Coordinates of C-alpha atoms and ligand atoms in Angstrom, one line a residue:
X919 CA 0.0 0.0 0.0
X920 CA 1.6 3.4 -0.9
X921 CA 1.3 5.9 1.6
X922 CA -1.8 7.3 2.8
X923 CA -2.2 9.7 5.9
X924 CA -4.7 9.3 8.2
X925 CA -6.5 11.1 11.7
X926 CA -6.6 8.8 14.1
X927 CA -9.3 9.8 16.4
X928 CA -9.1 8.4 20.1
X929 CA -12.3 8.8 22.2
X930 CA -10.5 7.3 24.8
X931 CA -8.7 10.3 25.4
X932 CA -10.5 13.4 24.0
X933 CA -11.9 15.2 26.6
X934 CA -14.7 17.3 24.4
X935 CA -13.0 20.4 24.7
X936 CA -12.8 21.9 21.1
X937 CA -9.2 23.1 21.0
X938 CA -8.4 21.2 17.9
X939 CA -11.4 23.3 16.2
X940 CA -10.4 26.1 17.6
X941 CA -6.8 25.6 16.2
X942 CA -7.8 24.6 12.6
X943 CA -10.3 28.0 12.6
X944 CA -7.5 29.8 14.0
X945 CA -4.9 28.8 11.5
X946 CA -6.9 29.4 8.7
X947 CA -8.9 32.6 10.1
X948 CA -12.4 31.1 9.3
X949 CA -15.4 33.1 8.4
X950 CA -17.9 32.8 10.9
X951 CA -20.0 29.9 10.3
X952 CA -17.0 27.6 8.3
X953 CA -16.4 25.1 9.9
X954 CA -13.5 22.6 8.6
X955 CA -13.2 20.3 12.1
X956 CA -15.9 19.7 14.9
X957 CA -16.6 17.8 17.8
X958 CA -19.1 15.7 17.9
X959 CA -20.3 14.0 21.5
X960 CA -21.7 11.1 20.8
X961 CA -25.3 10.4 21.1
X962 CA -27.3 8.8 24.1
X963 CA -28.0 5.5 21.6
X964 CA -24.0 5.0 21.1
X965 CA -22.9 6.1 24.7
X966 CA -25.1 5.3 27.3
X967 CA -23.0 6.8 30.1
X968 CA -23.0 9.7 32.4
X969 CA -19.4 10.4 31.2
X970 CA -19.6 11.6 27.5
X971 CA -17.3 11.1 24.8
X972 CA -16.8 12.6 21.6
X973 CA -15.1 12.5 17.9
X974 CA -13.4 15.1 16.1
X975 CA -13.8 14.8 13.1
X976 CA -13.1 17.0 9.7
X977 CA -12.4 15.9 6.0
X978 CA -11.4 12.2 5.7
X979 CA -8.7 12.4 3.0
X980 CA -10.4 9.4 1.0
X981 CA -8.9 7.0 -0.9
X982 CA -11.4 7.6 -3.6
X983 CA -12.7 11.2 -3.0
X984 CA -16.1 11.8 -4.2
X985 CA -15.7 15.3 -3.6
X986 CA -12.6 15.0 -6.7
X987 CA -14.7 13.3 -8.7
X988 CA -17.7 15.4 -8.9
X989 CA -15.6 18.5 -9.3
X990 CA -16.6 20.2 -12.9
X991 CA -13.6 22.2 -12.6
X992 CA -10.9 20.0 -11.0
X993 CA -10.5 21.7 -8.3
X994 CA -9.6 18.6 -6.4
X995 CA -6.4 16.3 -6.4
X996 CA -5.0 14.3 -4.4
X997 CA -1.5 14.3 -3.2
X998 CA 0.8 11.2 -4.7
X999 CA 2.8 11.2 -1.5
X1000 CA 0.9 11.1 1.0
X1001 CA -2.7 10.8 -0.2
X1002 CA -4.0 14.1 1.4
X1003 CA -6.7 15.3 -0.7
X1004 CA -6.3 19.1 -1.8
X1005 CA -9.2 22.1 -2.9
X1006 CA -7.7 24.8 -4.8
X1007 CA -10.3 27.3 -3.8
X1008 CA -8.8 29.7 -6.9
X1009 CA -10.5 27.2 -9.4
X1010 CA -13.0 26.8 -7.0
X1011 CA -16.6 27.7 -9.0
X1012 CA -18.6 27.6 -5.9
X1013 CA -21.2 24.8 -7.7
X1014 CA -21.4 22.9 -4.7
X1015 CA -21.3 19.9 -6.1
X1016 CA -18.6 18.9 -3.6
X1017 CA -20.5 19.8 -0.8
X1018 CA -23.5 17.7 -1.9
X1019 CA -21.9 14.8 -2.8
X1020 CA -19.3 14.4 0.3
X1021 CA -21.3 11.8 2.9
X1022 CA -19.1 13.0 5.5
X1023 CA -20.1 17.4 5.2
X1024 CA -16.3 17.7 4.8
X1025 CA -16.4 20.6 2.0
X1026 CA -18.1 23.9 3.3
X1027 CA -19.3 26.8 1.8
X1028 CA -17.6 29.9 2.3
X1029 CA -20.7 32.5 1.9
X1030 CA -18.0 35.5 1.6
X1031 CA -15.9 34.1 -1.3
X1032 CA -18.3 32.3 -2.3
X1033 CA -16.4 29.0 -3.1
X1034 CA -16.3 25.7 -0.9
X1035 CA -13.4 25.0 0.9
X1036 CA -12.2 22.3 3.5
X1037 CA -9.8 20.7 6.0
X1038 CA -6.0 20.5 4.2
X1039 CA -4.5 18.0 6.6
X1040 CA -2.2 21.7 6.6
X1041 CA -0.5 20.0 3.9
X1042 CA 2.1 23.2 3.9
X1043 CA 2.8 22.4 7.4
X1044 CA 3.4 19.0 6.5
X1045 CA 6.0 20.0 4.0
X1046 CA 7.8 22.1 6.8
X1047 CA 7.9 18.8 8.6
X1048 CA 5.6 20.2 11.6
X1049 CA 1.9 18.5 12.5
X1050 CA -1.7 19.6 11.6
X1051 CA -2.8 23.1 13.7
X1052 CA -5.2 20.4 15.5
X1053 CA -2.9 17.7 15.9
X1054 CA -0.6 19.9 17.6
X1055 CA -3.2 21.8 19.6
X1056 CA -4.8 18.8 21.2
X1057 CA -3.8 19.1 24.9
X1058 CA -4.5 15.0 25.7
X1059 CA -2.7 13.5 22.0
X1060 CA -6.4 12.2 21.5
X1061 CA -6.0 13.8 17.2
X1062 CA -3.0 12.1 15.9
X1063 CA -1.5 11.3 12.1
X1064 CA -1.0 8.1 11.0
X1065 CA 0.2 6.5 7.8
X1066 CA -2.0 3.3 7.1
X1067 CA 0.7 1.7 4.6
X1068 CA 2.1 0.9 7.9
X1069 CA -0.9 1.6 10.6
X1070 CA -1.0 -1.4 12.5
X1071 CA -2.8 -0.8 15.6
X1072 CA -5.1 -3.9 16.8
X1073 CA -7.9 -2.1 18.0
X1074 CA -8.5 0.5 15.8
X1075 CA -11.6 0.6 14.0
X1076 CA -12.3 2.5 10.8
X1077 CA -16.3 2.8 11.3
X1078 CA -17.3 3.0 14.5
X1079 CA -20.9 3.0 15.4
X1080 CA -22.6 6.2 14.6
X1081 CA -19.9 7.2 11.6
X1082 CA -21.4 6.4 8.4
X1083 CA -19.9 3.4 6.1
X1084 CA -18.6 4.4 2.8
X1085 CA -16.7 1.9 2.0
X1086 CA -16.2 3.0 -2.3
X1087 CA -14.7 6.2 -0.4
X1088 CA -12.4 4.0 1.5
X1089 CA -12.3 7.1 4.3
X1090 CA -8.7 7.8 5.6
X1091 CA -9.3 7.5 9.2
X1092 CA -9.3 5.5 12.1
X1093 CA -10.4 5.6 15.8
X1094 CA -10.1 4.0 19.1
X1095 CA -13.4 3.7 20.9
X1096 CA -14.4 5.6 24.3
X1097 CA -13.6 3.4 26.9
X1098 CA -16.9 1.9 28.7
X1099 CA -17.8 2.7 32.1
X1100 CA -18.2 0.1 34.7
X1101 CA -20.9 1.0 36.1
X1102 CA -24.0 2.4 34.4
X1103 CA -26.0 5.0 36.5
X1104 CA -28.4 5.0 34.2
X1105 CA -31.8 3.8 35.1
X1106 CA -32.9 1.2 32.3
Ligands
SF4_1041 S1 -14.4 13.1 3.4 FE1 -15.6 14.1 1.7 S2 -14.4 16.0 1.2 FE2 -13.0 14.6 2.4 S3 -11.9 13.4 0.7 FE3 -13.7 12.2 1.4 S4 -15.3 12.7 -0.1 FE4 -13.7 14.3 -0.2
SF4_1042 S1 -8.3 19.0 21.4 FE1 -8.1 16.8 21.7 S2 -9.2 16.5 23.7 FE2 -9.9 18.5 22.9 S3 -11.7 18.0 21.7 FE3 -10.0 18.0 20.2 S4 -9.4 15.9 20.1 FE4 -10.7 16.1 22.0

């Protein structure tokens, strides 16, 4: 397998407290409203628990990017490297055929340039050898990069419940699950 970067997600240690958003919208001073990485707590059906937990998630880098191959204007490519998938929001048409078409809601719409746009993996930070604004940000190492050409962590899971399964897209990302409670408080 040639290289392919990855997130790795681990609910085990993410806390819920947005700094890895809050990086990413820093880095790329964000209109109000875009949004290229979120945190999602799960929901009561997936994590029946007092303590919450949460994903971050953004843009999946894809092994076969639908976003790319809707694009009327080629605005997309992905990287031969390291499989990171690229928007070039100056060919960007604002169509929104991207943003339709991605399962995930990775592309955005910019309503002030009027063009999508979407998480880079900071591809230009990668290229000066340092990590992803989020990556770097996260105060508990619960966002981390992987490559899956060599990725070989046993419990990792690439669609956990709750994250929808895409498999033609063959998303580029992996997560550990929250850890389970021993006792519920719940009443059933
Ligand atoms: S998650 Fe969506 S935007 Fe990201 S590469 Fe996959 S199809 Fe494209
Ligand atoms: S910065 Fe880390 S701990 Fe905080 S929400 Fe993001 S992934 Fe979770």
């Amino acid at each position: 397998m040639k290289k392919q970067l990855a997130f790795y997600i681990d609910a085990k240690r993410c806390i819920g407290c947005f700094t890895c958003a809050m990086a990413c919208k820093n880095q790329y001073h964000q209109e109000s409203g875009v949004i290229w990485r979120d945190v999602y707590e799960l929901k009561e059906e997936i994590y029946p628990h007092r303590e919450r937990a949460f994903y971050s998630l953004a843009c999946n880098h894809c092994e076969n990017p639908t976003c790319l191959n809707v694009c009327p204007v080629v605005a997309y490519y992905k990287r031969e490297a390291d499989g990171v998938v690229v928007h070039e929001q100056d060919k960007c048409i604002g169509c929104g055929n991207c943003i339709r078409s991605c399962p995930y809601g990775a592309p955005r719409y910019n309503p002030v340039l009027k063009r999508a746009e979407k998480c880079s993996f900071c591809w230009q930070r990668l290229d000066d050898d340092r990590k992803p604004a989020c990556v770097l940000s996260c105060p508990t190492e619960a966002l981390q990069i992987v490559d899956l050409a060599e990725f070989d962590e046993a419990n990792a899971v690439q669609y956990p419940a709750g994250f929808p399964r895409y498999p033609s897209l063959n998303p580029s990302v992996r997560f550990r699950l929250p850890a389970m409670p021993k006792m519920i408080r719940r009443k059933l």
